XYZ file of C-alpha atoms in Angstrom:
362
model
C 29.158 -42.095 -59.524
C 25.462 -42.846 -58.369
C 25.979 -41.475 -55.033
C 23.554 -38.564 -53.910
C 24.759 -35.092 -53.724
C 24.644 -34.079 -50.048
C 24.040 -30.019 -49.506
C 24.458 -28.556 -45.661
C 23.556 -24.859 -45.276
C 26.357 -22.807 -43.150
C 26.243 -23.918 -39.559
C 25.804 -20.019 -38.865
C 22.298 -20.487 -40.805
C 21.197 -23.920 -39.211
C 21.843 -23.286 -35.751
C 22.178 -19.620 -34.951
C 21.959 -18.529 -31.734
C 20.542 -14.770 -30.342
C 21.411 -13.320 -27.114
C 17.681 -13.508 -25.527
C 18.423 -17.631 -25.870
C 21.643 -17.326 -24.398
C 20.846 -15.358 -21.394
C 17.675 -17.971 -20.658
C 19.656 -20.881 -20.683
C 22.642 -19.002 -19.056
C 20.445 -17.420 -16.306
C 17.864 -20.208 -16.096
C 20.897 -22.654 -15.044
C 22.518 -19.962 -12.709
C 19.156 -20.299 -11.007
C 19.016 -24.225 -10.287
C 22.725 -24.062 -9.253
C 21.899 -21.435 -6.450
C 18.665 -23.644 -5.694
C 20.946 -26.022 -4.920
C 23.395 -24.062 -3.144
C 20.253 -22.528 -1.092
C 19.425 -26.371 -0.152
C 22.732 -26.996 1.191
C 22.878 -23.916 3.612
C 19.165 -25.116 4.539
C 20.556 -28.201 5.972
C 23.315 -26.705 7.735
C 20.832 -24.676 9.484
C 18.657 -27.402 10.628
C 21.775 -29.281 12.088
C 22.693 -26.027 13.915
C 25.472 -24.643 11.983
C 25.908 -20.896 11.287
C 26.546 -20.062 7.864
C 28.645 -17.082 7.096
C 26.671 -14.807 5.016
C 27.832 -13.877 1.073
C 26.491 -11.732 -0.913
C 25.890 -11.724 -4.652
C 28.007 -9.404 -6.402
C 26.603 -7.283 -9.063
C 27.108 -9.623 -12.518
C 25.374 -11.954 -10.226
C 22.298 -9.749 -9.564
C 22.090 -9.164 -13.194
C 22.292 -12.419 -14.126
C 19.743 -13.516 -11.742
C 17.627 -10.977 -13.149
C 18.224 -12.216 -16.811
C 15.716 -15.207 -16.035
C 12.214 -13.940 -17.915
C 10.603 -14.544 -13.915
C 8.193 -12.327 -14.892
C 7.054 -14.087 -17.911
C 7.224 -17.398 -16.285
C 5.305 -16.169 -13.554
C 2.191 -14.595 -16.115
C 2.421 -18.237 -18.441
C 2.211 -20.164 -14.258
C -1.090 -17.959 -13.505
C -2.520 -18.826 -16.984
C -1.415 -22.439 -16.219
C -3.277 -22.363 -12.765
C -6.336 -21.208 -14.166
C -7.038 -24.209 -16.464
C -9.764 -26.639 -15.566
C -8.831 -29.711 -14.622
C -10.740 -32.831 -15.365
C -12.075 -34.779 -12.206
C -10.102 -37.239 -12.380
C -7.191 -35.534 -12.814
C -7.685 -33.786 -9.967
C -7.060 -35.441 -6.690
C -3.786 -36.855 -8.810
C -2.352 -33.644 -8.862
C -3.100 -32.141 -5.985
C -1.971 -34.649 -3.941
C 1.159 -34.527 -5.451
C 0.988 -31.026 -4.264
C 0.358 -31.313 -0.814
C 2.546 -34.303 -0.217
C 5.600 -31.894 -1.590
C 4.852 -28.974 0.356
C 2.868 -30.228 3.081
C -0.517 -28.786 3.241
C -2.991 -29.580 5.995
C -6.283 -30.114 4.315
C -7.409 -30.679 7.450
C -7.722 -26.864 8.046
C -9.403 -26.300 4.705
C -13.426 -25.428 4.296
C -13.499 -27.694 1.612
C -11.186 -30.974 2.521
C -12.844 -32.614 -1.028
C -9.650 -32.491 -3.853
C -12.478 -32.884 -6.446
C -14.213 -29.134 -5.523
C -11.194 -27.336 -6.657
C -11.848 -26.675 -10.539
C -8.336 -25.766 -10.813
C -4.664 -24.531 -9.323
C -5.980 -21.320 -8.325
C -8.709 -22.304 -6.693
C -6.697 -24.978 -4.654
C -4.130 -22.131 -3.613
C -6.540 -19.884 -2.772
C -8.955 -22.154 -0.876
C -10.521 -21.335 2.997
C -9.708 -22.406 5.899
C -12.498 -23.329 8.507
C -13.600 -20.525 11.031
C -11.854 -22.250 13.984
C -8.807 -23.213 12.286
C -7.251 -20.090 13.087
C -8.820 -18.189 15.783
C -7.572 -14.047 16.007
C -5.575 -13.016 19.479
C -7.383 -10.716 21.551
C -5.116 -10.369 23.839
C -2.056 -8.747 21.969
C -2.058 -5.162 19.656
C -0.422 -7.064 16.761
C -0.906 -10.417 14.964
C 0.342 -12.503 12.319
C -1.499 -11.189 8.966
C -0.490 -14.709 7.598
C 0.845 -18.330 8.097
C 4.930 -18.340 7.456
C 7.866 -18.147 8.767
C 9.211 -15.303 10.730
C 12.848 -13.969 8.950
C 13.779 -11.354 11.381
C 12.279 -8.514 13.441
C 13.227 -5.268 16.215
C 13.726 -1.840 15.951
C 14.713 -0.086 12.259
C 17.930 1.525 13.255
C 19.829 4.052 11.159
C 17.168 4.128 8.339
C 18.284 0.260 7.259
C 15.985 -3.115 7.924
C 17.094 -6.377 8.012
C 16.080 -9.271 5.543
C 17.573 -11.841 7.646
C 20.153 -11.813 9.923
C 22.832 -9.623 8.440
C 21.314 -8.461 5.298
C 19.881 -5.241 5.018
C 18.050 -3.055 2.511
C 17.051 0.638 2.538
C 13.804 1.940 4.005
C 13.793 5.021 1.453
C 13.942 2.803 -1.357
C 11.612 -0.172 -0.157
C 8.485 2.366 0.655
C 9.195 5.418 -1.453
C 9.510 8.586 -1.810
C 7.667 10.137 1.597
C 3.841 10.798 1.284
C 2.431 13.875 1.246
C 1.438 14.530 4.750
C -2.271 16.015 2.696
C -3.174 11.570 2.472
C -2.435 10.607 6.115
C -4.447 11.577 8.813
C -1.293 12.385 10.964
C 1.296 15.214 10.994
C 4.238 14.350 9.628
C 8.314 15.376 11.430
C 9.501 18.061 9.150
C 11.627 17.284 6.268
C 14.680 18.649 7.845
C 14.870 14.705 9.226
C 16.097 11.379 8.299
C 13.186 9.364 6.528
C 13.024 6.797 9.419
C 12.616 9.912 11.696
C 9.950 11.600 9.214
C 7.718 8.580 9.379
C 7.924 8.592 13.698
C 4.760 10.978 14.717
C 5.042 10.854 18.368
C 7.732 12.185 20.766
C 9.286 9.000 22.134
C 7.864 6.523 19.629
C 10.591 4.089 17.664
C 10.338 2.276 14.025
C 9.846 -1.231 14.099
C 9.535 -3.992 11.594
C 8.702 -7.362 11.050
C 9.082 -10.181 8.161
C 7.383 -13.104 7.538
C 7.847 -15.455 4.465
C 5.023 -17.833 3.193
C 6.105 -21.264 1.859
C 4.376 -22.656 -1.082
C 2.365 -25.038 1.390
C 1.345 -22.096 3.550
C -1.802 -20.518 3.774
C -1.911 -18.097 0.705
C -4.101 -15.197 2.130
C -3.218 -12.327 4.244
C -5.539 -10.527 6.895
C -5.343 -6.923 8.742
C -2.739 -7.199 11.668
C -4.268 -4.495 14.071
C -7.069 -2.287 13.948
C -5.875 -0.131 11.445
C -6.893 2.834 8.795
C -5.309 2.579 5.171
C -4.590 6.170 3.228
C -2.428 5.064 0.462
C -1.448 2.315 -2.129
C 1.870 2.595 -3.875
C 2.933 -0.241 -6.492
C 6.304 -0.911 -7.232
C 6.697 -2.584 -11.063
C 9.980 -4.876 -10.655
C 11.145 -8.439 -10.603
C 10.128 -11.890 -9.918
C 13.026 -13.275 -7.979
C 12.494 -16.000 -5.646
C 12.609 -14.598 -1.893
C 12.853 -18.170 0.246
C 15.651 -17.203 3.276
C 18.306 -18.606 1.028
C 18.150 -16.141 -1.961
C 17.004 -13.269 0.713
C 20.696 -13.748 2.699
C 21.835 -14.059 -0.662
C 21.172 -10.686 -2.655
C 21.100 -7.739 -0.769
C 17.813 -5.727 -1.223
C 16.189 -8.161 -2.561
C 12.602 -6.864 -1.133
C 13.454 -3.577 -2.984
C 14.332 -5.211 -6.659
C 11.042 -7.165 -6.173
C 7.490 -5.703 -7.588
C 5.212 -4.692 -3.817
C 2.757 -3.476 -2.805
C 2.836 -0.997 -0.009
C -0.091 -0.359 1.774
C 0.180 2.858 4.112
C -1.653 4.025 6.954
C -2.046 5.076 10.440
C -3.376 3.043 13.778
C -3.890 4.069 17.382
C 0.560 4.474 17.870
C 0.649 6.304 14.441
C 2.336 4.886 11.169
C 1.433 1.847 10.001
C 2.497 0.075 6.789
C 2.255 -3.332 5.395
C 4.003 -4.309 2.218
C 2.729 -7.556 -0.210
C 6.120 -8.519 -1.628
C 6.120 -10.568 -5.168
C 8.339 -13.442 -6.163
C 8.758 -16.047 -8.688
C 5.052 -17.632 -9.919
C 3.655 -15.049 -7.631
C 3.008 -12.182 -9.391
C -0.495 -11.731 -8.925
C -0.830 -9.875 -5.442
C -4.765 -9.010 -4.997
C -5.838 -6.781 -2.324
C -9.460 -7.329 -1.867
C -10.720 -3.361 -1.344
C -8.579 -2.617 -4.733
C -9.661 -2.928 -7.801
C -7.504 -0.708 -9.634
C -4.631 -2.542 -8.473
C -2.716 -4.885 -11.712
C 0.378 -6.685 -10.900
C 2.942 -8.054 -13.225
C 1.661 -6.322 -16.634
C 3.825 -7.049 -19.689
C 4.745 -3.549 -20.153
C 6.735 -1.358 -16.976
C 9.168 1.348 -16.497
C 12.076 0.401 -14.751
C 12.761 2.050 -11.072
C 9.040 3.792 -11.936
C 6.001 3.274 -8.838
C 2.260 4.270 -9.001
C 0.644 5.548 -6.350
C -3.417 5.605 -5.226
C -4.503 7.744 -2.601
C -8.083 6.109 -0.796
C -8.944 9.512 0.731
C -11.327 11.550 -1.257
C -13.993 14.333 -0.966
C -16.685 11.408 -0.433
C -13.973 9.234 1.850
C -12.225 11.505 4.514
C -11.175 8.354 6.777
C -9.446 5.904 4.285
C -10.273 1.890 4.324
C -10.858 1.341 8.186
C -9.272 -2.851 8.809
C -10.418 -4.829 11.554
C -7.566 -6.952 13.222
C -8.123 -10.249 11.324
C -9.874 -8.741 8.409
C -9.763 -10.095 4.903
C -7.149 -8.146 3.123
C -5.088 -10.007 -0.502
C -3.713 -12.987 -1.626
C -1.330 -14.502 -3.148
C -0.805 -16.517 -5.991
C 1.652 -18.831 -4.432
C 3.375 -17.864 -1.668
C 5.707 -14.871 -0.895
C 6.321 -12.492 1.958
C 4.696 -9.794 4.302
C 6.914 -6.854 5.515
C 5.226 -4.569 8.135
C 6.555 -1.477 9.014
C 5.181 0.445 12.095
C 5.789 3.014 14.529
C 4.968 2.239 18.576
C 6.102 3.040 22.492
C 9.304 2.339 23.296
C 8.296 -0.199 25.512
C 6.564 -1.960 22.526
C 7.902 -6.221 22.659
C 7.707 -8.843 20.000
C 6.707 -12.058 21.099
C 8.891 -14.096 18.535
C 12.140 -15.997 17.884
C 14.186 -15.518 14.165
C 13.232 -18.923 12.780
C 10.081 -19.971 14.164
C 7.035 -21.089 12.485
C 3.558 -18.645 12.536
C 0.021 -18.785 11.620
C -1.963 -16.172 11.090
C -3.968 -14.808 14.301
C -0.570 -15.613 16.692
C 0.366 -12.386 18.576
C 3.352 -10.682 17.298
C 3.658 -8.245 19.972
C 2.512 -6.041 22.224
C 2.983 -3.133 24.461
């Protein structure tokens, strides 16, 4: 008789769940599982096994893209920017490099203690002679990475990796008016690929490198170039290490870029900053207009800035080893040129690149 009434509110009321949690927790777990999965094919590839490729199917995709990356990747850069205290410092980024293995040795500051924060220890220099620009060869690395695949574009599709493709129409855009280039374009009549090929006997070539966390996060000119035109693609945050890339099909073309467009001595020339998970801020250095990963976008929607004007008839001239962006993190380069015929990459799938290596070469 003196025991204490007990009252429960209606499980519905205590714990109730929406869909937004759902598809976080869902999604967010989807993601360590292909991690994992991405591991696993990683070392069957270093012990020389080929891995048959399969590719996500669409509920995947969507799934994937369920995962707030863009959020995470906004509350990371806020993260980065904190000060750190002194001592906390050489603690953390330690931890860093010993995970991803970073060669201080390369950096113009080698002191832990001089970076205030995150940001300033991904972005930090590297000493003048640490890497020293090819002379020799018409192309370059623009950064340190990892080279995912390269060649000719053939029948208006690019490879990702080995036996993934994507669409060149829908990774640069609709074409450019021919007004913002300083070249005349094929008539429309055309495929794209052939639209974007200026000169009688020239081919489309491409090239893709990924940066690793631990790489160097800046990116420099390639060539001796001229860019016309900036178009930003709005999109997701998915990560783009070679295991997701051979995993989802298009990938480059779900992920927010930015495609810079232009012309060099051979004729079209395009490099594209691709974003990725914690890596939404992509600066170009000449562009201040530019804003990546905003709260608010438009799905499938792309903004485009012209650099030719009445006061600038010759675009943003870039010296071969020039100062171009950054990244936040690390992410991947796409570039996207026309040449001779008798134009030769001086690569292997696979290898390891630092910026200033030749890439080619006629």
């Amino acid at each position: 008789t003196d025991r204490k009434k007990l009252h429960t509110a209606p499980v519905g009321q205590a714990f109730r769940l929406r869909p937004f949690h759902v598809l976080v927790a869902t999604g967010g777990g989807y993601a360590g599982y292909r991690k994992y999965e991405d591991y696993k094919l990683e070392q069957l590839e270093k012990k020389g096994i080929e891995v048959p490729v399969k590719l996500a199917s669409e509920w995947e995709v969507a799934l994937y893209k369920s995962v707030p990356t863009r959020l995470l990747s906004r509350a990371w850069g806020r993260l980065n920017q904190v000060e750190l205290p002194t001592w906390l410092r050489k603690p953390v980024y330690s931890l860093y490099i010993w995970t991803f293995g970073v060669n201080m040795k390369e950096a113009a500051v080698e002191d832990l203690h001089h970076y205030r924060n995150l940001s300033e220890f991904f972005r930090r220099k590297l000493k003048p002679q640490a890497r020293p620009v090819c002379c020799l060869h018409s192309v370059i690395s623009p950064s340190d990475g990892k080279i995912l695949n390269f060649g000719q574009v053939k029948n208006c599709e690019v490879e990702q990796v080995k036996g993934v493709t994507y669409s060149l129409e829908s990774f640069l855009g609709p074409r450019i008016c021919p007004e913002e280039l300083h070249f005349t374009q094929a008539p429309p009549g055309n495929s794209f690929q052939q639209q974007l090929v200026t000169k009688e006997g020239n081919e489309l070539y491409h090239c893709v490198i990924y940066l690793a966390p631990g790489d160097y996060h800046c990116f420099h000119s390639p060539t001796d170039w001229r860019v016309s035109h900036r178009r930003h693609f709005p999109g997701s945050l998915m990560s783009v290490n070679p295991g997701v890339a051979r995993w989802i099909k298009e990938l480059f073309c779900h992920n927010e870029r930015v495609v810079l467009t232009g012309d060099w001595k051979h004729g079209f020339f395009s490099l594209t900053a691709v974003g990725a998970t914690n890596v939404g801020s992509i600066r170009i250095y000449f562009d201040r207009d530019l804003h990546t990963n905003s709260p608010c976008y438009s799905k499938g929607s792309y903004n485009d800035f012209s650099f030719i004007s009445n006061n600038n008839k010759e675009g943003i001239p870039m010296r071969k080893g020039e100062h171009l962006g950054e990244f936040n993190l690390g992410s991947t380069i796409v570039l996207i040129f026309e040449a001779p015929k008798d134009f030769k990459f001086h690569l292997k799938a696979g290898q390891k690149i630092r910026f200033g290596e030749a890439l080619g070469s006629l």
